[in-house]
Coordinates of C-alpha atoms in Angstrom, one line a residue:
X1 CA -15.9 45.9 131.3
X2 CA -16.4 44.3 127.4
X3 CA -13.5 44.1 125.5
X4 CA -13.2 46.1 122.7
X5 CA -15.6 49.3 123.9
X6 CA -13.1 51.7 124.6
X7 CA -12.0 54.2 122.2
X8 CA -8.2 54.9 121.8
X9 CA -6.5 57.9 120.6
X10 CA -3.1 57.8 119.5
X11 CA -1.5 61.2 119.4
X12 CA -2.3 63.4 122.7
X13 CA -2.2 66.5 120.5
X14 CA -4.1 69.3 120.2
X15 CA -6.5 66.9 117.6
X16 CA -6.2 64.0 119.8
X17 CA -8.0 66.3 122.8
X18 CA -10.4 67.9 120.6
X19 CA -11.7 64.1 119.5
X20 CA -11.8 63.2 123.2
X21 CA -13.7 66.2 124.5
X22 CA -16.1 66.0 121.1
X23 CA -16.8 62.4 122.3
X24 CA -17.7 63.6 125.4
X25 CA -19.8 66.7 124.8
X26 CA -21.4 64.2 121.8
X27 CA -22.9 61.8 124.9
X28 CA -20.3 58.5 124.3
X29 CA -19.7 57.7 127.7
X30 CA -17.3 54.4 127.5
X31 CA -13.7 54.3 128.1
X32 CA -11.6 56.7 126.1
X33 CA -7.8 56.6 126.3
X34 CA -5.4 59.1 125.0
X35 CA -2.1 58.3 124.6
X36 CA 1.1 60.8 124.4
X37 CA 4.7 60.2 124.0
X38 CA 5.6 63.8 125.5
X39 CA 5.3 64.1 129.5
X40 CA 3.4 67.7 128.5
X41 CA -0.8 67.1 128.6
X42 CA -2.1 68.2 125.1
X43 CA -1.4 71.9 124.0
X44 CA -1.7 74.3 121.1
X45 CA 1.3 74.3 118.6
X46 CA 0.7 78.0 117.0
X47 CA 1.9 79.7 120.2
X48 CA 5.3 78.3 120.4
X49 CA 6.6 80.1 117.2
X50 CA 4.5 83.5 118.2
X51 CA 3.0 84.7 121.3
X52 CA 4.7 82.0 123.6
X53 CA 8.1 82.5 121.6
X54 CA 7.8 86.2 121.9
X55 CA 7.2 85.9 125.9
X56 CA 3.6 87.9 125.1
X57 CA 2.0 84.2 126.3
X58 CA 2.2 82.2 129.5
X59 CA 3.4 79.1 129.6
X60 CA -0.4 77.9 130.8
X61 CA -2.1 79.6 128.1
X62 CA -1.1 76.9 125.6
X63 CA -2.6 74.3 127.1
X64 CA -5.8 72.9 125.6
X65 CA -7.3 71.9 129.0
X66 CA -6.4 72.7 132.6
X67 CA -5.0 69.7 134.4
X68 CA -8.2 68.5 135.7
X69 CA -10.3 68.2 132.6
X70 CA -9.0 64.6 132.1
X71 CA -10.2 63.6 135.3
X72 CA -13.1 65.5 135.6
X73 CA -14.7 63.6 132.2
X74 CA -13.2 60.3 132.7
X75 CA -10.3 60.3 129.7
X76 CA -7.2 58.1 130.8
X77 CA -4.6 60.1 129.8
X78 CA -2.1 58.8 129.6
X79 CA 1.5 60.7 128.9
X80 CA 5.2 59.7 128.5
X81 CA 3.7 56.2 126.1
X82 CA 4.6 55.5 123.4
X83 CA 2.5 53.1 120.4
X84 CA 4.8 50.7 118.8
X85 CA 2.5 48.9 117.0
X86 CA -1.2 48.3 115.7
X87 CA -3.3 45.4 115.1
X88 CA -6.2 46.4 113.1
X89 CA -7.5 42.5 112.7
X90 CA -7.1 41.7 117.0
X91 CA -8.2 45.4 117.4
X92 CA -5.1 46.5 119.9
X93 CA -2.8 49.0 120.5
X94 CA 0.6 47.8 121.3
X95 CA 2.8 49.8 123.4
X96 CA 6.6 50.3 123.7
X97 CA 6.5 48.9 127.7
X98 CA 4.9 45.5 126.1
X99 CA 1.2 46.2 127.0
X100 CA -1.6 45.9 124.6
X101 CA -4.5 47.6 125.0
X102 CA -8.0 46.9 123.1
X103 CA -10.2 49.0 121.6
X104 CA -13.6 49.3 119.6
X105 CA -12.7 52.1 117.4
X106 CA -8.9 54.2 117.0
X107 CA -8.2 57.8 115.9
X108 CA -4.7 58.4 114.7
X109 CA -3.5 61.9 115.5
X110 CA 0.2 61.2 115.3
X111 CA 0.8 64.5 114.1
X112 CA 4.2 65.3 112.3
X113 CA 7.9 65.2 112.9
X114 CA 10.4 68.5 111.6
X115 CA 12.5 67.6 108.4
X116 CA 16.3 67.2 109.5
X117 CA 18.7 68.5 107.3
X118 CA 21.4 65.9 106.4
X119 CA 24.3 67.9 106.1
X120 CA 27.8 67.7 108.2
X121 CA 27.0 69.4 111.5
X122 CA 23.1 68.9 111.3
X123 CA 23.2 67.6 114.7
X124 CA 25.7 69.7 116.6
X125 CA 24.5 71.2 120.0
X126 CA 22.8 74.7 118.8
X127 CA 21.3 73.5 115.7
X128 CA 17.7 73.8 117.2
X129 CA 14.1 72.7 115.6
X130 CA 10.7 73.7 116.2
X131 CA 8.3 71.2 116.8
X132 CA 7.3 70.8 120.4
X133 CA 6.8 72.8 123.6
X134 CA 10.3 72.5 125.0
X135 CA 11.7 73.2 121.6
X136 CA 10.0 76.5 122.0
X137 CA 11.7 76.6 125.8
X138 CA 15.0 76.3 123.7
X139 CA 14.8 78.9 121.2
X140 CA 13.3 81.2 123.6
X141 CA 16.9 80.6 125.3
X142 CA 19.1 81.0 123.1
X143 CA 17.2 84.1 122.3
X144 CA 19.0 85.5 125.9
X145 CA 22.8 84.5 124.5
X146 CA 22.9 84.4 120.8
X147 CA 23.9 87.9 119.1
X148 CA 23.6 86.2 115.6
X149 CA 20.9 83.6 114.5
X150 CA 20.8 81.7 111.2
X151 CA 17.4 80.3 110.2
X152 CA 17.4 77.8 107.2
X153 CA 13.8 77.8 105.6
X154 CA 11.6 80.8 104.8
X155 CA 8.6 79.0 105.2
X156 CA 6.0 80.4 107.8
X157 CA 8.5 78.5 110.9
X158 CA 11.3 80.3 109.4
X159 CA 9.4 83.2 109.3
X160 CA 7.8 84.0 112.5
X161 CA 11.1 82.4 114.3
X162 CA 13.0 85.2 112.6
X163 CA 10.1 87.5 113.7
X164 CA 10.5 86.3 117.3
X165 CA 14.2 86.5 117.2
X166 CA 14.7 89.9 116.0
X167 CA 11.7 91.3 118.6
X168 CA 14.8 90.4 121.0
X169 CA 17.0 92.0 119.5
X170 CA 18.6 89.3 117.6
X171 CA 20.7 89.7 114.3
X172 CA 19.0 87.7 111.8
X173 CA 19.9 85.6 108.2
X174 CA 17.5 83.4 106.6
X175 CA 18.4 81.2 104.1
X176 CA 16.3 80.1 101.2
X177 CA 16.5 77.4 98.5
X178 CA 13.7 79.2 96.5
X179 CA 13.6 82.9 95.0
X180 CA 11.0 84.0 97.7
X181 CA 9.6 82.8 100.9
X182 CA 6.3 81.3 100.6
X183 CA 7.3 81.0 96.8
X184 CA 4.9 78.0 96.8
X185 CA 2.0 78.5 99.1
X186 CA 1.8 82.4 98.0
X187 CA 3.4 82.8 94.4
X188 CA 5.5 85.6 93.3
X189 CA 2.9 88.1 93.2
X190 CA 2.4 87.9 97.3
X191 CA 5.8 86.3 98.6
X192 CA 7.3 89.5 97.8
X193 CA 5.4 91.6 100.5
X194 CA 6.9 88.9 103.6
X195 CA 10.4 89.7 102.0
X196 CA 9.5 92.9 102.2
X197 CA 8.2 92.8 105.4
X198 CA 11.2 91.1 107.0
X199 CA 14.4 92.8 105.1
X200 CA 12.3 96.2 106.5
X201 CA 12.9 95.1 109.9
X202 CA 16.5 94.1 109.3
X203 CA 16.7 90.4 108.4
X204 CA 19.4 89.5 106.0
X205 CA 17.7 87.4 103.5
X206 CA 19.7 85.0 101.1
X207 CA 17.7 83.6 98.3
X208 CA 18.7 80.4 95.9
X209 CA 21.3 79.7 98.3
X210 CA 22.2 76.1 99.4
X211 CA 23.1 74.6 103.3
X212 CA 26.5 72.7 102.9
X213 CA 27.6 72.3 106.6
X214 CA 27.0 73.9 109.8
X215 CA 30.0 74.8 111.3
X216 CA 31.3 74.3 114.8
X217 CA 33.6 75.1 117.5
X218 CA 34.2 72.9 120.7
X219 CA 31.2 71.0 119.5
X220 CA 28.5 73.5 119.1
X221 CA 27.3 75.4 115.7
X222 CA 28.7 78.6 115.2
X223 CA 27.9 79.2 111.8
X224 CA 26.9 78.0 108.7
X225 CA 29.0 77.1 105.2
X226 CA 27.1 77.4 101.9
X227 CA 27.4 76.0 98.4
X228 CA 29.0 78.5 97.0
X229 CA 31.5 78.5 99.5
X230 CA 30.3 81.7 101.8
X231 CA 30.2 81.5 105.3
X232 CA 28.0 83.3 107.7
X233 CA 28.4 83.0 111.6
X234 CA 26.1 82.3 113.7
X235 CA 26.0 81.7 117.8
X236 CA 22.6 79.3 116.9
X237 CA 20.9 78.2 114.2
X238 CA 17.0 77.4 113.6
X239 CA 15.6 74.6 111.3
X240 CA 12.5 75.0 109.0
X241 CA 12.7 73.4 106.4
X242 CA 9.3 71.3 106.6
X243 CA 7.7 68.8 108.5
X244 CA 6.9 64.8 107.6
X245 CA 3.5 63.3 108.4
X246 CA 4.2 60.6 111.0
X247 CA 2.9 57.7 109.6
X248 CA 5.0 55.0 110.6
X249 CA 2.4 53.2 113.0
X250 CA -0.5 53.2 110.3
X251 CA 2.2 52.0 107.1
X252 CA 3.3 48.9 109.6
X253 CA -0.6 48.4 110.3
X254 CA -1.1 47.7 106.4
X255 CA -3.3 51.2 106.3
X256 CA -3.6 52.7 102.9
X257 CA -0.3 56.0 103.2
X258 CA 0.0 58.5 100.2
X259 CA 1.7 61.8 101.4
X260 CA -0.2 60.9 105.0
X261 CA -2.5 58.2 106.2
X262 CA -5.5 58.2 103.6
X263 CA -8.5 58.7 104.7
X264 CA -12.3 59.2 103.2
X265 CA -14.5 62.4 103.7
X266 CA -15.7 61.0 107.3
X267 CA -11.5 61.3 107.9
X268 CA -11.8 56.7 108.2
X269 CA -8.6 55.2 107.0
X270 CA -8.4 51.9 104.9
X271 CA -9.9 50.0 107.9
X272 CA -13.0 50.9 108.8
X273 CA -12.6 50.9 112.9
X274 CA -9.5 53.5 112.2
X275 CA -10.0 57.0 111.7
X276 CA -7.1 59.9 111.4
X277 CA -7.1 63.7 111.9
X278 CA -4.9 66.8 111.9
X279 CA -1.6 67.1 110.2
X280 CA -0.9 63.1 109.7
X281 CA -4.7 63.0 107.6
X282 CA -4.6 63.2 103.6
X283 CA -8.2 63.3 103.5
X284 CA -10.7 63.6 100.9
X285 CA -12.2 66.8 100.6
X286 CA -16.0 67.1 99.2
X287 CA -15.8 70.4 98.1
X288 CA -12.4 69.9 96.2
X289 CA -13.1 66.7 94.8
X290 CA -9.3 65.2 96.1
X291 CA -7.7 64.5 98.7
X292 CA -5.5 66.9 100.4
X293 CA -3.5 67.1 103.4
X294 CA -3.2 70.1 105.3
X295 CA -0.8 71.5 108.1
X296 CA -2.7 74.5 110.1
X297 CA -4.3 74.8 113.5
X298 CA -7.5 75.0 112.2
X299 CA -7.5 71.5 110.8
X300 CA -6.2 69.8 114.1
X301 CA -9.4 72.2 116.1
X302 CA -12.3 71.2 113.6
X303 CA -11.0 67.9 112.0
X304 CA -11.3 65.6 115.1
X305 CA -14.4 66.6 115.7
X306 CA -16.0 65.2 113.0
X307 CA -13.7 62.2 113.2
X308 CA -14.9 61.8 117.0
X309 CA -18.9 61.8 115.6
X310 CA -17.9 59.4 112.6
X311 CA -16.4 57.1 115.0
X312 CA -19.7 57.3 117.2
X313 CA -21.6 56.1 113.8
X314 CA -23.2 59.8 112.6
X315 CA -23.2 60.8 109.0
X316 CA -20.8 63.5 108.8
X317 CA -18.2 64.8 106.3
X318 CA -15.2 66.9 106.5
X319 CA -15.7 69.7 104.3
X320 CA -14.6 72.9 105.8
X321 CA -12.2 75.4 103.7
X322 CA -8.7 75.2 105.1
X323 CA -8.0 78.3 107.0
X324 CA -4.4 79.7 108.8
X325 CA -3.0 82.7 110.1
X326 CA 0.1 84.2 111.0
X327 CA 1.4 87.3 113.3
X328 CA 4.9 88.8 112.4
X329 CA 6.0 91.9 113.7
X330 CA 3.0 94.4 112.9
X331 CA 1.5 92.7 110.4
X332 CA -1.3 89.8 111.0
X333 CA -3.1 87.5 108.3
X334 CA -5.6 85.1 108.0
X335 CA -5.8 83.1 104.6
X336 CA -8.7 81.4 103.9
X337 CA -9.0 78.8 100.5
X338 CA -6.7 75.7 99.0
X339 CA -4.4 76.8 96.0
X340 CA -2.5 74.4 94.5
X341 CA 1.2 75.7 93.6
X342 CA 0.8 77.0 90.2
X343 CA -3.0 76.8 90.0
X344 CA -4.3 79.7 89.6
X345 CA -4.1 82.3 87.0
X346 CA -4.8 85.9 88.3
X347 CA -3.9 87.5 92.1
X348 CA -6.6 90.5 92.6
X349 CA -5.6 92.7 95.7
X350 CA -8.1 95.3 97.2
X351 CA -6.5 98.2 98.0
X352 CA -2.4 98.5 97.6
X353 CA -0.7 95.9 98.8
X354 CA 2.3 97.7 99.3
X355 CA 0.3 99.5 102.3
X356 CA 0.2 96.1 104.6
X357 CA -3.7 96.5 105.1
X358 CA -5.5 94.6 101.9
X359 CA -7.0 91.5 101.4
X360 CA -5.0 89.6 98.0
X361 CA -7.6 87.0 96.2
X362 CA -6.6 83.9 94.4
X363 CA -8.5 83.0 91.3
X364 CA -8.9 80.3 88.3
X365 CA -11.2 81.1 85.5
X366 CA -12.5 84.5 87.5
X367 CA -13.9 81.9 90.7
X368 CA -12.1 82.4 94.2
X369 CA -9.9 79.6 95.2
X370 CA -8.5 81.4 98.7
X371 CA -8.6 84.8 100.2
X372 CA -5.6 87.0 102.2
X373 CA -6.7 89.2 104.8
X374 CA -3.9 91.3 105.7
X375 CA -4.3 93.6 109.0
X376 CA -7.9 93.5 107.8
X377 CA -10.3 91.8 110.1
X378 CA -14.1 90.2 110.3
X379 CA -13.8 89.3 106.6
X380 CA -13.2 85.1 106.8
X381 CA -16.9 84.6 106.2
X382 CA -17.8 86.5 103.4
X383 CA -14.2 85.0 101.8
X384 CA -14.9 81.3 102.9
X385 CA -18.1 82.1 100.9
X386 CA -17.2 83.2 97.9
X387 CA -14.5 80.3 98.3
X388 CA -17.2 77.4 98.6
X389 CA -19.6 79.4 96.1
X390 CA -17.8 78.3 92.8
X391 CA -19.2 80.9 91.0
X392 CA -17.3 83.5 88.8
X393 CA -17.2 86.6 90.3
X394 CA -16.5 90.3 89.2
X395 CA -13.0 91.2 89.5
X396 CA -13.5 95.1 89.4
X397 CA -15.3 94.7 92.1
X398 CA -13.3 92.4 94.0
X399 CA -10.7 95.3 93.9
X400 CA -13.2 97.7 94.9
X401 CA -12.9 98.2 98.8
X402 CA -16.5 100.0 97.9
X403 CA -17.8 97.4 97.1
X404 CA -18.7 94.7 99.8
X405 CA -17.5 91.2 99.4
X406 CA -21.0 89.8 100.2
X407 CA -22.3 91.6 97.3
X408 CA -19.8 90.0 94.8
X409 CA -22.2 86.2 95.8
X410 CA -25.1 88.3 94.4
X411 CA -23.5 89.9 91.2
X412 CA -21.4 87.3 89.8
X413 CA -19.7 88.0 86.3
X414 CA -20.8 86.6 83.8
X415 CA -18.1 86.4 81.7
X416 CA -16.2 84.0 84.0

């Protein structure tokens, strides 16, 4: 075998098993090798804060191949290894038993790692992250002992954790820095229905508050202290509070980090026989003119894909609209669009919002910058398209539920 011909992946993620199996189905047919630091083979992270977490989902469903795929199309998986470093010049991976291997061209898909709070008692048994499969296995737990939970973070970890908890029967506080969850993905105007949503089904919810300790007795968290002196009790608490790209490998490399590992619109870093995808990618979107970096499942599906078809020399870009969804309790969304906090300057909702079944529209200057379906379903294309049209649009008649959104591409208002 040549040196240098076989492509590595480094991250045996979700991305890093899309890339292989888009190399495959693309016609490459040297050595690929996929390497993973968990002993799990490559699953899908969405499931572990809602169907799996809720015990709706078998522990097989959440795999993103059965165990034989590897096999079957020749990928040398290779789990429980760990990169330590990266030679972009000698073109090798090194790994943490000493072993280098070589390799023509290498994807990054290191993923991210939870932010850990730094207060006293941050790392007493029961404080509890989610990140990974068995972190799921241990929520799902302490779901069966603990009485009273405490979740710092209202983002959408926070939020579908608390979901999850009270479905089994779980007394629930969630703790917030900011005035609402979501505050800056959403803005006021739709953070308000998830409050909503979860003080409805009985979740305590503290806002502007602040984490001073967790608490403990014989070792293990039973509650937690705040700022202002309060206590609550707690038999476990959960962790959301954000998640950091994991760029330590491509920042020792010399690769070009900014908020991730940078990367053009084919998703190649700073050198051009590394390429990046999923979360740890701050990639340069053509339709947004910057570079953004963006945590959903649909990035880590569709984003080593055309990584995997750069890498084998075709001329594609990355331009798909960042998309995301969530399920908590009765209500299910899919959001659709990239808003910067504080970007836009009018939220138009088609039909009340305070009924749970609408669709809330994000706009700048009258044109669509994202979409919120809420219990309203086959309605991601026409939104992606009036997202990637640019073009003003009428916002009576984006209110209208009369009035079709695929008609709003043809009748666009004038008056911006």
């Amino acid at each position: 075998m040549a040196a240098n011909t076989a492509f590595v992946i480094v991250g045996a993620s979700l991305a890093g098993a899309k890339a292989a199996q888009t190399l495959r189905d693309e016609g490459f047919d040297g050595p690929i090798v996929l390497l993973g630091e968990e002993n799990e083979r490559p699953y899908e992270r969405p499931p572990l804060s809602k169907g799996y977490l809720l015990g709706k989902d078998e522990r097989d469903t959440v795999y993103v191949h059965p165990p034989q795929w590897y096999a079957e199309h020749d990928v040398d998986l290779r789990l429980g290894t760990t990169a330590t470093a990266i030679d972009p010049a000698g073109h090798e991976v090194t790994l943490a038993d000493g072993s280098r291997i070589s390799y023509g061209k290498l994807l990054l898909t290191t993923g991210s790692a939870p932010r850990r709070l730094t207060v006293p008692g941050a790392d007493l048994d029961g404080v509890l992250y989610l990140r990974r499969l068995a972190d799921s296995d241990r929520i799902k737990r302490s779901f069966e002992s603990a009485s009273r939970m405490v979740v710092i973070g209202a983002g959408w970890i926070g939020l579908e954790t608390a979901a999850a908890a009270r479905a089994a029967g779980v007394e629930v506080t969630v703790l917030e820095m900011a005035e609402l969850p979501l505050l800056r993905v959403l803005g006021r105007e739709v953070s308000q229905i998830f409050a909503d949503l979860h003080t409805d089904h009985g979740v305590d919810l503290r806002f502007g508050v602040q984490v001073a300790e967790i608490s403990a007795d014989g070792g293990r968290a039973n509650g937690v202290l705040l700022a202002d002196g309060s206590r609550i009790n707690a038999d476990a608490v959960i962790v959301g509070v954000g998640i950091t790209p994991n760029t330590q490998l491509a920042d020792a490399a010399g690769l070009e980090v900014d908020n991730g590992i940078r990367v053009d619109a084919h998703l190649r870093t700073s050198h051009p026989d590394i390429y990046a995808a999923g979360d740890v990618a701050n990639a340069f979107h053509p339709l947004l003119g910057k570079h953004i970096r963006v945590e959903h499942w649909a990035n880590a599906v569709n984003q080593p894909q055309v990584a995997a078809k750069a890498m084998l020399g075709q001329d594609v870009a990355y331009d798909r609209v960042p998309y995301f969804f969530t399920d908590q309790y009765d209500l299910g969304m899919e959001y659709t669009g990239y808003v910067e906090p504080g970007g836009y300057d009018q939220v138009v909702f088609r039909s009340r919002r305070d009924t749970r079944e609408f669709i809330a529209f994000w706009l700048a200057e009258g044109r669509v910058l994202a979409g919120m379906n809420v219990n309203v379903w086959d309605v991601t294309d026409p939104i992606r398209a009036l997202v990637t049209s640019g073009r003003p649009v009428d916002a009576t008649g984006l209110a209208d539920p009369d009035v079709p959104l695929s008609v709003l591409l043809d009748r666009p208002d004038s008056a911006g």
